[in-house]
XYZ file of C-alpha atoms in Angstrom:
217
model
C 153.843 93.877 121.691
C 150.246 92.783 122.218
C 148.474 90.460 119.815
C 147.106 87.084 118.756
C 149.609 84.518 117.477
C 149.381 81.109 115.795
C 151.859 78.340 114.898
C 153.369 78.565 111.406
C 155.173 75.750 109.603
C 156.956 78.368 107.514
C 160.025 79.537 109.393
C 159.963 76.588 111.816
C 162.386 73.676 112.039
C 160.342 71.867 114.656
C 156.882 71.711 116.211
C 155.369 71.284 119.705
C 154.787 67.547 119.202
C 158.421 67.030 118.127
C 159.665 68.784 121.255
C 157.515 66.564 123.468
C 158.787 63.538 121.538
C 162.373 64.579 122.217
C 161.632 64.943 125.925
C 160.224 61.409 126.036
C 163.175 60.063 124.026
C 165.533 61.658 126.538
C 163.830 59.829 129.395
C 161.708 62.779 130.521
C 158.335 61.088 130.035
C 157.099 62.335 133.425
C 157.670 65.979 132.550
C 154.801 68.204 131.496
C 154.762 68.916 127.748
C 152.538 70.947 125.463
C 149.306 69.064 126.174
C 149.891 69.002 129.916
C 150.555 72.736 130.043
C 147.699 73.803 127.756
C 144.944 71.275 128.417
C 143.761 72.757 131.760
C 143.077 76.039 129.962
C 141.227 74.382 127.076
C 139.048 72.487 129.575
C 137.725 75.819 130.875
C 135.761 76.277 127.622
C 132.763 74.037 126.908
C 133.196 74.605 123.168
C 136.867 73.606 123.332
C 135.991 70.460 125.287
C 133.385 69.538 122.654
C 135.862 70.062 119.804
C 138.519 67.967 121.538
C 136.006 65.177 122.100
C 135.003 65.354 118.427
C 138.670 64.984 117.402
C 139.031 61.994 119.738
C 135.950 60.281 118.343
C 137.160 60.820 114.777
C 140.558 59.337 115.579
C 139.068 56.280 117.257
C 136.772 55.725 114.276
C 139.918 55.580 112.113
C 141.612 53.284 114.671
C 144.217 56.008 115.207
C 145.695 57.360 118.431
C 143.224 59.775 120.017
C 145.969 61.509 122.000
C 148.169 62.019 118.940
C 145.210 63.368 116.965
C 144.294 65.863 119.706
C 147.927 66.892 120.144
C 148.473 67.529 116.437
C 145.176 69.388 116.050
C 145.623 71.658 119.066
C 149.248 72.449 118.244
C 148.254 73.600 114.756
C 144.891 75.178 115.480
C 145.322 77.003 118.792
C 145.776 80.753 119.025
C 147.480 82.492 121.914
C 146.816 86.050 123.052
C 149.855 87.600 124.744
C 150.144 90.860 126.671
C 152.774 92.227 129.047
C 151.991 94.597 131.879
C 153.661 95.580 135.193
C 151.809 94.652 138.366
C 151.269 96.942 141.358
C 154.821 96.159 142.527
C 156.296 97.206 139.207
C 157.200 93.649 138.187
C 156.535 92.864 134.530
C 153.921 90.116 134.127
C 152.802 88.025 131.194
C 149.099 87.484 130.555
C 148.411 84.634 128.120
C 145.046 83.308 126.909
C 144.361 80.507 124.434
C 141.499 79.462 122.173
C 140.846 77.057 119.292
C 140.369 78.324 115.747
C 138.668 75.847 113.419
C 139.691 75.788 109.725
C 137.633 77.785 107.234
C 136.171 74.563 105.819
C 134.559 74.134 109.255
C 133.348 77.716 109.397
C 136.386 79.318 111.020
C 134.694 79.065 114.430
C 136.640 80.462 117.400
C 136.125 79.283 120.954
C 136.124 81.750 123.812
C 139.430 82.753 125.396
C 140.664 80.709 128.374
C 143.387 81.860 130.731
C 146.647 79.962 130.253
C 148.954 82.020 132.415
C 149.189 85.179 134.511
C 152.655 85.316 135.977
C 155.348 87.789 137.072
C 158.537 87.153 135.112
C 160.894 87.449 138.065
C 162.002 83.829 138.395
C 159.335 82.857 140.917
C 157.790 79.375 140.428
C 154.752 79.145 138.136
C 152.323 77.407 140.458
C 149.790 76.160 137.898
C 152.501 74.652 135.657
C 154.511 72.803 138.283
C 153.995 69.345 139.735
C 155.787 66.669 141.764
C 158.394 66.299 139.006
C 159.213 69.827 137.871
C 159.350 73.503 138.788
C 158.862 76.096 136.044
C 160.318 79.608 136.353
C 159.927 82.552 133.934
C 162.508 85.301 133.535
C 161.991 88.324 131.270
C 164.875 90.147 129.632
C 164.906 93.151 127.289
C 167.195 92.904 124.289
C 167.920 96.597 123.897
C 165.608 96.796 120.888
C 162.435 98.825 121.336
C 160.174 96.432 119.414
C 161.520 93.188 120.847
C 161.211 91.411 124.182
C 162.392 87.995 125.346
C 161.450 85.745 128.203
C 162.811 82.336 129.133
C 161.238 79.390 130.922
C 163.534 77.193 132.998
C 162.246 73.673 133.704
C 163.999 72.217 136.766
C 163.643 68.898 138.560
C 162.019 69.099 141.990
C 164.452 66.718 143.691
C 167.776 67.983 142.284
C 166.801 71.468 140.996
C 168.800 70.704 137.828
C 167.551 72.432 134.666
C 166.646 69.808 132.049
C 164.862 72.059 129.556
C 164.796 75.730 128.564
C 162.463 77.638 126.259
C 162.938 81.228 125.099
C 160.257 83.285 123.396
C 161.324 86.321 121.346
C 158.283 88.543 120.898
C 158.154 91.146 118.123
C 155.342 93.078 116.480
C 154.743 90.376 113.847
C 155.796 87.054 115.364
C 156.930 85.016 118.357
C 160.067 82.945 117.824
C 160.034 79.971 120.204
C 163.449 78.363 120.740
C 164.666 75.820 123.237
C 166.777 72.836 124.058
C 166.206 69.560 125.896
C 169.113 68.281 127.975
C 169.716 64.551 128.435
C 172.965 64.737 130.386
C 175.544 67.404 131.091
C 177.972 65.973 128.546
C 175.670 65.170 125.622
C 174.491 67.592 122.970
C 170.912 68.760 123.706
C 168.028 68.603 121.273
C 167.675 72.143 119.918
C 164.559 73.442 118.206
C 162.942 76.592 116.896
C 159.425 77.294 115.697
C 157.492 80.375 114.734
C 154.113 81.733 115.766
C 152.970 84.498 113.435
C 150.770 87.376 114.509
C 147.244 86.874 113.189
C 145.249 89.676 114.784
C 145.471 92.797 116.911
C 145.065 92.409 120.644
C 141.547 91.707 121.901
C 140.383 94.927 123.570
C 138.329 92.945 126.102
C 141.402 91.042 127.319
C 143.549 94.169 127.335
C 140.875 95.820 129.453
C 141.257 93.095 132.065
C 144.838 94.192 132.776
C 143.694 97.151 134.841
C 141.199 95.008 136.748
C 143.937 92.506 137.621
C 146.105 95.309 139.026
C 143.267 96.396 141.302
C 142.793 92.944 142.823
């Protein structure tokens, strides 16, 4: 279940920017959404930073929202490389890297990979994705099917430890199905969504090779 995946409108009933919009509409404007979770990784690549700045400048020239333009572009044009591997303690970990893929009309240029996440999926807090408002925990769970694996992210408030958002990724050999729900209150129906990331390429052998090095650290 290793590979490179990318957002697909086909098979999706929502999108990253719609999920963030729902969180804001539900009064969760302080919570970290797609841009907040991914942007630190994109900033690790000089090429990615240059592309993001180019998108901002283009939006401002059109008197459009620079943040909305960057959000829409990155959500559609980012690729994520996902691998799973047990650490030295036998706990299954996720290793996720991201990069930007420009459209073919712009040469199909790919930025270098930047680390998004290296985390055991045992429910321990994800340090780099938490803040003063939220704690994020990942839990992996096999489905009983050999070619399928799921993991769920639980977003909980720091003060009350109440879960206000969940996201589950179902990983198969050809796609990642991303499903979740945003809770407003305990008695109201949550906003439910689902979107698909299709497998674009085989796993990058360089990144797969890093798994052994990480275990030795």
